[in-house]
Short mmCIF file of C-alpha atoms and ligand atoms in Angstrom, two decimals:
data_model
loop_
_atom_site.label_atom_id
_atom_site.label_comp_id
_atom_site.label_asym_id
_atom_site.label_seq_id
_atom_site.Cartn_x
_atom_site.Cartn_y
_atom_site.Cartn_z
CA UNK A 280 -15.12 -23.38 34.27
CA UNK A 281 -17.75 -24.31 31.98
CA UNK A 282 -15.91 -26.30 29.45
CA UNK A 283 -16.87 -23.53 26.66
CA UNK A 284 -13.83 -22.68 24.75
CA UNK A 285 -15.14 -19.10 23.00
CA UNK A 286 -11.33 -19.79 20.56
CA UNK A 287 -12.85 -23.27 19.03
CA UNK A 288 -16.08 -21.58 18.24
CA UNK A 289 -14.16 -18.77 16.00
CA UNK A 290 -15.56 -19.33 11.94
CA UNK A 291 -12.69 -20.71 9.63
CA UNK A 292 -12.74 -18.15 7.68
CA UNK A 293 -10.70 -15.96 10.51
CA UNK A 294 -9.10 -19.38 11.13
CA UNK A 295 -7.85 -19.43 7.73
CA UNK A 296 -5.98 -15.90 7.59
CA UNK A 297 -2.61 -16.43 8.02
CA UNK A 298 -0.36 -14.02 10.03
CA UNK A 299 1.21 -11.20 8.07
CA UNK A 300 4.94 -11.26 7.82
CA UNK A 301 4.02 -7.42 8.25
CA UNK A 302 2.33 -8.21 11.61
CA UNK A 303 4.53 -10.70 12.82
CA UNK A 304 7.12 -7.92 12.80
CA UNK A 305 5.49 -5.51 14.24
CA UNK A 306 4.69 -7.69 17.23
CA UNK A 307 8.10 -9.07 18.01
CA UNK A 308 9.32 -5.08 17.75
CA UNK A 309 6.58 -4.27 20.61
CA UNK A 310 8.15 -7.12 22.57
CA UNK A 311 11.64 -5.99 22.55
CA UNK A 312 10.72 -2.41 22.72
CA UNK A 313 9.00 -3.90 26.16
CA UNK A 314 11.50 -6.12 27.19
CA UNK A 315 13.50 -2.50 27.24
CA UNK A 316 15.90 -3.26 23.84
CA UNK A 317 16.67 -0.23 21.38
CA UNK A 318 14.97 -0.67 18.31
CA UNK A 319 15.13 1.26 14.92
CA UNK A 320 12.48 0.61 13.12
CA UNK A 321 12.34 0.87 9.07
CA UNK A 322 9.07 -0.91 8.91
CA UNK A 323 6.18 1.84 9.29
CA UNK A 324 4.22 3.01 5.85
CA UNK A 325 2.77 5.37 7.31
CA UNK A 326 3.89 9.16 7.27
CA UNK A 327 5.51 10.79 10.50
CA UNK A 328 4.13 13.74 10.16
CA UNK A 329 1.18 15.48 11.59
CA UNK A 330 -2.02 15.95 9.57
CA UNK A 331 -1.51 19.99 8.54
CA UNK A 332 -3.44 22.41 10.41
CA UNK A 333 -6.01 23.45 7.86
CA UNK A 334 -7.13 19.83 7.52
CA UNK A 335 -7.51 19.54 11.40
CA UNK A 336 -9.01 22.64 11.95
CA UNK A 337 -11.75 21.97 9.37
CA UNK A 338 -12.85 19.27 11.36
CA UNK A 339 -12.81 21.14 14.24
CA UNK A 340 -15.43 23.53 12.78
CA UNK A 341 -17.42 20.75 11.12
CA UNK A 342 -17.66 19.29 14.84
CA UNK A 343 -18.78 22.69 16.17
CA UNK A 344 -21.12 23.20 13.10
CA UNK A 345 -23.23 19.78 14.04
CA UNK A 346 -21.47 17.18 11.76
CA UNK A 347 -22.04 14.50 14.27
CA UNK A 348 -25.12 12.35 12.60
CA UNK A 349 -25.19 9.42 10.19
CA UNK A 350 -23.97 10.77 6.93
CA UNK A 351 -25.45 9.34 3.70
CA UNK A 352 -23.94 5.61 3.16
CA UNK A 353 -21.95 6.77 -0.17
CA UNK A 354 -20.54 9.79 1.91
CA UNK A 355 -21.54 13.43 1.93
CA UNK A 356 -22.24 15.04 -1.86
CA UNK A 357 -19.92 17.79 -0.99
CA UNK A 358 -17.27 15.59 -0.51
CA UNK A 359 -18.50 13.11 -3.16
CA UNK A 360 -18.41 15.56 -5.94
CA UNK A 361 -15.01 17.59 -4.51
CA UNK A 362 -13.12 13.45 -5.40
CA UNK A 363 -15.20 13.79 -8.68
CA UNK A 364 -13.76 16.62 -9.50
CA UNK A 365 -10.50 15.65 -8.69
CA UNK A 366 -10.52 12.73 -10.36
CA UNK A 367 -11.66 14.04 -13.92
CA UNK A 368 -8.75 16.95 -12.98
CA UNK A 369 -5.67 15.45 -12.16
CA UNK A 370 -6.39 11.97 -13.49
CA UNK A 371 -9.00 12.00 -16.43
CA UNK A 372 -11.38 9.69 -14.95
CA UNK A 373 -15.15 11.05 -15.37
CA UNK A 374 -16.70 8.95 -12.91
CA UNK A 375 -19.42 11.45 -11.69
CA UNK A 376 -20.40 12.52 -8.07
CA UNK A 377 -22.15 9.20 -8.28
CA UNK A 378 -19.38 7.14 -9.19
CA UNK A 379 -17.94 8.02 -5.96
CA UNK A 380 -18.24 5.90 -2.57
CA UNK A 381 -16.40 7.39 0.54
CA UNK A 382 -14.89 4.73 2.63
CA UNK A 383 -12.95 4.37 5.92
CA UNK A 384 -9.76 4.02 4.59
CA UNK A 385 -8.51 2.81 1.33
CA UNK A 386 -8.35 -0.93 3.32
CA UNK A 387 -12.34 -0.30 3.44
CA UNK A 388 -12.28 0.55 -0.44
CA UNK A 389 -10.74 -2.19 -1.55
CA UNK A 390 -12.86 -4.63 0.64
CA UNK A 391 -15.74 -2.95 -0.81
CA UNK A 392 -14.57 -3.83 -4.58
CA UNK A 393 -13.06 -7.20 -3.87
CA UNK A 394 -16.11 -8.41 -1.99
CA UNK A 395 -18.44 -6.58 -4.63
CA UNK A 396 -16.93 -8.37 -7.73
CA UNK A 397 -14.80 -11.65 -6.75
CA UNK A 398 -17.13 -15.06 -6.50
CA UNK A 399 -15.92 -18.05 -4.70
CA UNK A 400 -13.33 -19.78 -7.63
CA UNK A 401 -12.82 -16.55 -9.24
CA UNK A 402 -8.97 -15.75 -10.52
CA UNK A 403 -7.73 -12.65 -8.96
CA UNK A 404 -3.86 -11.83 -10.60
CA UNK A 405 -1.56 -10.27 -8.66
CA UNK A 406 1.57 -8.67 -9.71
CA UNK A 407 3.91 -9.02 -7.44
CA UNK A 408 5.49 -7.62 -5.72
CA UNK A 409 2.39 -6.47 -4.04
CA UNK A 410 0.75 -4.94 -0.91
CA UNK A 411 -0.24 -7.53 1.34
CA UNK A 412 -3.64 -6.77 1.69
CA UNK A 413 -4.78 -8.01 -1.86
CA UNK A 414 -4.35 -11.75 -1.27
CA UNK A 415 -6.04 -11.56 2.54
CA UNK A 416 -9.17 -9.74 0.70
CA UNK A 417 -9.31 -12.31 -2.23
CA UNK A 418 -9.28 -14.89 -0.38
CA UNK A 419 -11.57 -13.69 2.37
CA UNK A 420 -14.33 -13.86 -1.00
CA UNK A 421 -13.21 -16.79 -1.75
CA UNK A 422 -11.32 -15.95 -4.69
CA UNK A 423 -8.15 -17.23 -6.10
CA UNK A 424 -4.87 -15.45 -5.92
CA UNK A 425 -3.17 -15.89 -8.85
CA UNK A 426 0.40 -14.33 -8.17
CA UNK A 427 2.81 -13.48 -11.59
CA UNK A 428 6.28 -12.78 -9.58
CA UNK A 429 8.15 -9.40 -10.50
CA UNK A 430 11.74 -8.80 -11.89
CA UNK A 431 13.74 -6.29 -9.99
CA UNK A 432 16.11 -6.10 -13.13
CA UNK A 433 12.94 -4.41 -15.28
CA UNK A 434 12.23 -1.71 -12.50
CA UNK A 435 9.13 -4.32 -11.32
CA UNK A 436 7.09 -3.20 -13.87
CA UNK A 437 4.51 -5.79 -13.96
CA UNK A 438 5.15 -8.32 -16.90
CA UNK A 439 2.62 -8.08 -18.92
CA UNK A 440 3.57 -11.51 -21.34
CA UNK A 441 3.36 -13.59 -18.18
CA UNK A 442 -0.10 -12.15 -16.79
CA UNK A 443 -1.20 -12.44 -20.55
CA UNK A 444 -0.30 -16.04 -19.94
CA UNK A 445 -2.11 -16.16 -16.39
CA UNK A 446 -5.23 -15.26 -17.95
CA UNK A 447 -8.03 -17.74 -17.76
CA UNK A 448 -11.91 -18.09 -18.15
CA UNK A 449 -12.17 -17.70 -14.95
CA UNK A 450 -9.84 -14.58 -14.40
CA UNK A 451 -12.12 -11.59 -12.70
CA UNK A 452 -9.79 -8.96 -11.57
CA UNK A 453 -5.85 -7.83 -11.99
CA UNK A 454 -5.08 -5.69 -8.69
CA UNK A 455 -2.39 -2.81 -10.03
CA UNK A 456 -0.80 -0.84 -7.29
CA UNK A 457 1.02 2.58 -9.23
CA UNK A 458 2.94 3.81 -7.42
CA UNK A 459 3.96 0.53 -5.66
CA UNK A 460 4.11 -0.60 -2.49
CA UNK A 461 6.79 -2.27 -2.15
CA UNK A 462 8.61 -1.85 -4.85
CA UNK A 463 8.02 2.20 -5.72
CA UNK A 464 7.74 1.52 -8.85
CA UNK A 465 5.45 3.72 -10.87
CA UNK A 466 4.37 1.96 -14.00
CA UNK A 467 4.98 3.59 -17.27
CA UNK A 468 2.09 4.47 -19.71
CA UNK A 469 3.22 1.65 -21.97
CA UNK A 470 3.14 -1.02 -19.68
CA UNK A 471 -0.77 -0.12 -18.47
CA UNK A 472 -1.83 0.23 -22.33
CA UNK A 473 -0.43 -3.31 -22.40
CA UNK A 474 -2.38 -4.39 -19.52
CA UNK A 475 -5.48 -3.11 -20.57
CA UNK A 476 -5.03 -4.75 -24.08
CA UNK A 477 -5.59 -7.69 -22.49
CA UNK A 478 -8.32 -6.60 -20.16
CA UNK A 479 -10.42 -5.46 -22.92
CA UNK A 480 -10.12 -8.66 -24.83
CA UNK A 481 -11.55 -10.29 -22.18
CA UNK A 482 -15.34 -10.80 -21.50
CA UNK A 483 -15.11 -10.26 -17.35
CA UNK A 484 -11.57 -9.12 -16.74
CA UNK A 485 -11.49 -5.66 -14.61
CA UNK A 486 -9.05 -3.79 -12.70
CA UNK A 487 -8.49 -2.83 -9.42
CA UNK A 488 -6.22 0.45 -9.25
CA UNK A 489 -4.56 1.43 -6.04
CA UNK A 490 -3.67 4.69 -6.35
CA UNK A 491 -3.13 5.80 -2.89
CA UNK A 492 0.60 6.86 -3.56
CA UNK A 493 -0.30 9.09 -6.61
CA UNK A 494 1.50 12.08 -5.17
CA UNK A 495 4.53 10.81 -3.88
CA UNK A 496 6.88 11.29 -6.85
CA UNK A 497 10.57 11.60 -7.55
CA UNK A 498 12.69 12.63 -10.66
CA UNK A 499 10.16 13.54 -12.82
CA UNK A 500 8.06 9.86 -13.11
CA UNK A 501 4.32 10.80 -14.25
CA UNK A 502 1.75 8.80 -12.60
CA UNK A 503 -0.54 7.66 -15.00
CA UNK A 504 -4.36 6.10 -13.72
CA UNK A 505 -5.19 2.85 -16.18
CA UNK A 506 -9.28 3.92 -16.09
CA UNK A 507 -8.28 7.19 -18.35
CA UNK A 508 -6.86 4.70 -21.03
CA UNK A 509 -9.57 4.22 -24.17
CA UNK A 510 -12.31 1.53 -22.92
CA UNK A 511 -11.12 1.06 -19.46
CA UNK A 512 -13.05 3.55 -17.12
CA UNK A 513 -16.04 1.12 -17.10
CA UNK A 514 -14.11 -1.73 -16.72
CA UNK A 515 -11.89 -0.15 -13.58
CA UNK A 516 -12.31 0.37 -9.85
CA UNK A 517 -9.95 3.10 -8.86
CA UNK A 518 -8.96 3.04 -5.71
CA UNK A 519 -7.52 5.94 -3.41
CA UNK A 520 -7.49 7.50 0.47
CA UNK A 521 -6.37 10.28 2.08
CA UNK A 522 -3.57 8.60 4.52
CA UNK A 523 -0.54 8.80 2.50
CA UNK A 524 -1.03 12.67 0.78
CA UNK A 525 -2.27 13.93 3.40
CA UNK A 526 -0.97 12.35 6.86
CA UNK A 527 -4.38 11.31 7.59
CA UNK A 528 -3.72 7.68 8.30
CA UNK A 529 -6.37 7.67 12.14
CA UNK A 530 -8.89 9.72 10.32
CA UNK A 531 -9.55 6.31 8.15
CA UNK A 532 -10.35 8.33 4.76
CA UNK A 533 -10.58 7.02 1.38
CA UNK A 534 -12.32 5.97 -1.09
CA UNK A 535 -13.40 3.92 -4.43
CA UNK A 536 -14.66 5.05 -7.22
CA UNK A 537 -16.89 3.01 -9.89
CA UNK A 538 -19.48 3.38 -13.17
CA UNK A 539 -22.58 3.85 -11.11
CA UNK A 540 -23.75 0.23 -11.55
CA UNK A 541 -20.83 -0.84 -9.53
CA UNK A 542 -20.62 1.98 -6.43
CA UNK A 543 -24.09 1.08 -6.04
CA UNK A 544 -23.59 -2.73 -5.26
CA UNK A 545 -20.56 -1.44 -3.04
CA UNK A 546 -22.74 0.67 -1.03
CA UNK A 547 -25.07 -1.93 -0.27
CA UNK A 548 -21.79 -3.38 1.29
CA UNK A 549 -21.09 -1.06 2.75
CA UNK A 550 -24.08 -0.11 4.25
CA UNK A 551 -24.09 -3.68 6.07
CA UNK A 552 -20.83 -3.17 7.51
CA UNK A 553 -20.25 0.26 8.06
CA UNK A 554 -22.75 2.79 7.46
CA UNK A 555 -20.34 5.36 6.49
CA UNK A 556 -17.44 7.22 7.39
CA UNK A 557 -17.64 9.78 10.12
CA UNK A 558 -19.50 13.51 8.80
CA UNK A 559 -16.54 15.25 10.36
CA UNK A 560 -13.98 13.53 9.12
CA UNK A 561 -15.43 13.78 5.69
CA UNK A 562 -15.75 17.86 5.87
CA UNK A 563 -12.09 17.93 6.46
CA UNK A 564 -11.36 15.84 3.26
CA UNK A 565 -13.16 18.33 1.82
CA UNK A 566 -11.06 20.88 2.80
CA UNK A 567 -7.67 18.93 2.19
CA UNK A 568 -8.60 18.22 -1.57
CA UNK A 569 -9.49 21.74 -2.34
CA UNK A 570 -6.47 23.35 -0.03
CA UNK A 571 -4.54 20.66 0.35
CA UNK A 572 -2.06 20.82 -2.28
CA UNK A 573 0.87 23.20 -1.23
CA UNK A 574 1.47 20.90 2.57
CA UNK A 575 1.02 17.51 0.02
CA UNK A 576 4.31 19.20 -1.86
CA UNK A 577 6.04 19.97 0.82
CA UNK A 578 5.97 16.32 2.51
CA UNK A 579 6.78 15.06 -0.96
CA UNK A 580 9.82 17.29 -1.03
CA UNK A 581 10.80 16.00 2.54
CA UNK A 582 10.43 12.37 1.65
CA UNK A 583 12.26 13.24 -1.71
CA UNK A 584 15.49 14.26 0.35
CA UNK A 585 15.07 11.41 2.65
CA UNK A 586 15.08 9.43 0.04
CA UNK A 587 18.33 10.38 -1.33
CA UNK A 588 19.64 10.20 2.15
CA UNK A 589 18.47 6.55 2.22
CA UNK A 590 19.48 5.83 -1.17
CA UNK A 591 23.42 7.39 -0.08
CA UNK A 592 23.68 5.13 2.80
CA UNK A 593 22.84 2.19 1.30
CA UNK A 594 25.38 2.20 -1.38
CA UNK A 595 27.76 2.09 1.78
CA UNK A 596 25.67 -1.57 2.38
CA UNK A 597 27.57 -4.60 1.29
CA UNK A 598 25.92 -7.44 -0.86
CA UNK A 599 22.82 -6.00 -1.91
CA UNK A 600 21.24 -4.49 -5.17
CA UNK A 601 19.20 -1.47 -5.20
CA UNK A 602 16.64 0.27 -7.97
CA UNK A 603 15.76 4.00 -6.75
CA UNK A 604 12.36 4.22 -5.85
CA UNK A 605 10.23 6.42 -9.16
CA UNK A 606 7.39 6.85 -6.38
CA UNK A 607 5.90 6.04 -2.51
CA UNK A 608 8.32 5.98 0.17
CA UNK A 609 9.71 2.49 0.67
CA UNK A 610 12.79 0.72 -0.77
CA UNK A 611 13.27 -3.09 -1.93
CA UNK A 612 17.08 -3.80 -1.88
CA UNK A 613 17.74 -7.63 -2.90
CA UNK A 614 19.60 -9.15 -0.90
CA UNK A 615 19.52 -12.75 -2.01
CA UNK A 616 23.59 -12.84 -2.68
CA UNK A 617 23.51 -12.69 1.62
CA UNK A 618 21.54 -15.51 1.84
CA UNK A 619 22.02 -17.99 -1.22
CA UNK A 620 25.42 -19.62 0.34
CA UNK A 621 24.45 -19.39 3.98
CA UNK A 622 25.22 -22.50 6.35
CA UNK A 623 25.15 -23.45 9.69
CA UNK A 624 22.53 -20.96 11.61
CA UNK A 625 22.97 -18.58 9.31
CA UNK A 626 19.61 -16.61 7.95
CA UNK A 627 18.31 -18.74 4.37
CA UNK A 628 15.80 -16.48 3.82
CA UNK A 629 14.56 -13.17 3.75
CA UNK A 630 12.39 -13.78 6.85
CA UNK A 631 15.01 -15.59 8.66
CA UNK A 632 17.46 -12.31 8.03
CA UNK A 633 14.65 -9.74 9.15
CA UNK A 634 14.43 -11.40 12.29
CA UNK A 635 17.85 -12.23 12.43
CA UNK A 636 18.56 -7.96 11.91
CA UNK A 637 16.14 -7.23 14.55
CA UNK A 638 17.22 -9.95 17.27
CA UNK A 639 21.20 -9.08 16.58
CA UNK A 640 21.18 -5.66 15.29
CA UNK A 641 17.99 -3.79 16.27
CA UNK A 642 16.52 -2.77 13.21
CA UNK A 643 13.47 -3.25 12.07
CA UNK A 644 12.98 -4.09 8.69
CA UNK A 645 9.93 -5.84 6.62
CA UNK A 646 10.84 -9.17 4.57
CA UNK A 647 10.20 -9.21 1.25
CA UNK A 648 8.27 -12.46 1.09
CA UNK A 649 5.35 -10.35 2.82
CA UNK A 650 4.49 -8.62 -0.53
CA UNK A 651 5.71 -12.27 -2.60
CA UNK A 652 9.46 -10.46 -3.44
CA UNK A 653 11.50 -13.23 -1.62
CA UNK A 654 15.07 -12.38 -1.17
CA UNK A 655 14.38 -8.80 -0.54
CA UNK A 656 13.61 -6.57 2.43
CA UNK A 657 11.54 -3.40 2.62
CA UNK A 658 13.00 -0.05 3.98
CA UNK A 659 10.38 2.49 4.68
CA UNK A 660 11.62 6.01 4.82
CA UNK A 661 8.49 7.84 5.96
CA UNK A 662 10.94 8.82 9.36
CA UNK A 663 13.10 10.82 10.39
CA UNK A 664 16.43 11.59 9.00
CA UNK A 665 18.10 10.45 12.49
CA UNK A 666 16.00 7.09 12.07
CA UNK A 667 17.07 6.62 8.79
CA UNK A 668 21.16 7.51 9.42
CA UNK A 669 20.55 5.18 12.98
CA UNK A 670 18.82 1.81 10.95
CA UNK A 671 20.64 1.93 7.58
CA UNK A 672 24.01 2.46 10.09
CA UNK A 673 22.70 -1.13 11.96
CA UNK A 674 21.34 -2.56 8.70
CA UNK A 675 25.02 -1.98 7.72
CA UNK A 676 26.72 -3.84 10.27
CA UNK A 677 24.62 -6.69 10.28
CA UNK A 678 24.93 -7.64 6.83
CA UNK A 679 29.00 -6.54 6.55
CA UNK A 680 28.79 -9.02 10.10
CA UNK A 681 26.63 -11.80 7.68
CA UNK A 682 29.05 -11.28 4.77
CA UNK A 683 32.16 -12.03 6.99
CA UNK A 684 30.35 -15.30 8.21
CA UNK A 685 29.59 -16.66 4.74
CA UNK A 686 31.48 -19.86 3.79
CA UNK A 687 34.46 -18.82 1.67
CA UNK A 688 33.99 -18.25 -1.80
CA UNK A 689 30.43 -17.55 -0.83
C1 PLP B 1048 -0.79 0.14 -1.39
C2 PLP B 1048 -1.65 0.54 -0.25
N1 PLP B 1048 -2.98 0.62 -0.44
C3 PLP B 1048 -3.80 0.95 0.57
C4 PLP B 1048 -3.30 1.21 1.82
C5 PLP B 1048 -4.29 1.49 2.92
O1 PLP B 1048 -4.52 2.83 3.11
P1 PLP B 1048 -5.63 3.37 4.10
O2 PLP B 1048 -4.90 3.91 5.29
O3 PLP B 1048 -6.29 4.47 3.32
O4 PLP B 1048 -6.56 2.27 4.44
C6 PLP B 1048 -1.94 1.11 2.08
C7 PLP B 1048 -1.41 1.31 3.43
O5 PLP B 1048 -0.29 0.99 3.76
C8 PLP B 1048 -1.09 0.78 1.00
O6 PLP B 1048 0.23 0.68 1.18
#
């Protein structure tokens, strides 16, 4: 032994990043599952289905057609100007072919923007409850996350008087996720005028749009993209990927789009880390945006029924509260009245209960402190039907078990 320890030479910056909730448990599930216990788990955002057959077999031909070099840094044009096209169709953003960077992933995409636009000591507001991601990236620039906590009891619509009253000098970005993960919320056209109200009174204040759940809809909600509102295109990254829609979550597809000025400088990014996403890949995006549609509908329609299966079930659930989900495919039950009176070693918190469902009852559920929604846990129901029957059936017992063990008058 040489005395070198390769961990204490690691930059603090890695040092720094705390441990997802998310991660955390996804790790103890793999070391259950290994230790040979039977877990459900609720906890996956990603779709269960296979990417459909036209998308796959695209790529197949773009492989047997040569599309194995470096492809431009920004992506291919073809594929550029097919999310162009999309965008100014189903969204009314006119962004332009070269408003358009192809990234891997919508993770990538966001990178790309955050790193592009966020200084060290720049504000960053987050809405919560929000995807997990946002804070790691802002603070990987060395930004400020500045987080305005969400009210289940207004559909967790962001509040718009209490980012208003976040705002400072030194705000750069608000990071809006419609529809939302967690929450499914799909914010309302009223709410995003509100927003950008404020953004446009501002002299550096921008958005960052996730949009990556645009498709997955229920009962009628109409997503609406806050860069088609008067003013706001230049002053909006929109954000978007191919995972979700399209089952595509290996192919790492996505991407941002920008006023010119700004896809250029997250290029140059990207160009340092990346290169580019892989030519193949990017052939079959082209395919899946221009005959994509009809297999994007007919997931949606088997998430919608899942959905109401999930949604039946848990009204069978003691002690929580529960707002349908407008959009994506997760719920956010509260569950706070389960925790507020616990004693002894009974779970305080929403982290303690996850862990407390998964070590007692076997299923796998995300807290809500992950996505800064404490007191609530996240249900995914991008599985199967037998999944969801099997964990909301646990999920069930645990908490009537928890509600039983609750001091009296609790
Ligand atoms: C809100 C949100 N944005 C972005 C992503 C990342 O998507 P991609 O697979 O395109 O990187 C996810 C994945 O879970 C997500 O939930």
């Amino acid at each position: 032994m040489s005395g070198f320890d390769p961990a204490a030479q690691i930059a603090s910056r890695v040092n720094e990043m705390r441990e997802s909730a998310i991660l955390r448990m996804a790790r103890l599930t793999r070391e259950l599952r290994a230790r040979g216990a039977d877990i459900v788990a609720l906890t996956l955002g990603e779709p269960d289905f296979d990417t459909p057959e036209i998308i796959r077999r695209a790529a197949c031909i773009a492989l047997e057609d040569g599309y194995t070099h470096y492809p431009p840094v920004p992506g291919l044009p073809e594929l550029r100007e097919a999310i162009a096209e999309k965008l100014r169709r189903d969204n009314g953003l006119d962004y332009g072919q070269q408003g358009v960077l192809v990234t891997a992933g919508a993770k990538q995409a966001l990178a790309n923007a955050i790193l592009a636009l966020v200084n060290p000591g720049d504000e960053v507001i987050l809405p919560a409850p929000y995807w997990n991601a946002y804070d790691i990236l802002v603070e990987l620039a060395g930004g400020v996350p500045v987080v305005v906590p969400g009210d289940a009891a207004r559909g967790f619509q962001p509040d718009v008087a209490h980012i208003a009253e976040r705002v400072t000098d030194r705000s750069r970005l608000i990071i809006l996720n419609t529809p939302c993960n967690p929450s499914g919320a799909v914010f309302s056209r009223e709410v995003l005028a509100s927003l950008a109200e404020i953004v446009r009174a501002h002299p550096r204040l921008m958005i960052i749009s996730d949009e990556i759940y645009e498709h997955i809809l229920y009962d009628g909600a109409r997503h609406v993209s806050i860069g088609s509102l008067p003013g706001m295109l230049e002053r909006t990254i929109t954000i978007n990927g191919f995972s979700k829609a399209y089952a595509m979550t290996g192919w790492r597809l996505g991407y941002a789009a920008a006023v010119p000025e700004l896809c250029v400088a997250m290029t140059k990014l990207q160009g340092a880390f990346t290169a580019g996403v892989n030519a193949f890949s990017q052939k079959a995006a082209v395919t899946a945006l221009k005959e994509g549609a009809a297999e994007v509908e007919r997931m949606r329609r088997e998430y919608e029924r899942r959905r109401a299966l999930m949604l039946r079930l848990l009204q069978e659930v003691p002690g929580i509260s529960l707002q349908a989900p407008a959009g994506a495919f997760y719920m956010l039950p509260d569950v706070s009245a389960l925790l507020a009176n616990a004693a002894g070693g009974l779970p305080r918190d929403d982290l303690a209960l996850a862990e407390w469902l998964l070590l007692e009852h076997g299923v796998a559920t995300v807290p809500g402190s992950a996505f800064a929604a404490p007191g609530t846990l996240r249900l995914s129901f991008a599985t199967s039907e037998d999944n969801i029957r099997k964990g909301v059936s646990r999920l069930r017992e645990g908490l009537q078990r928890l509600a039983q063990m609750l001091p009296q008058g609790a």
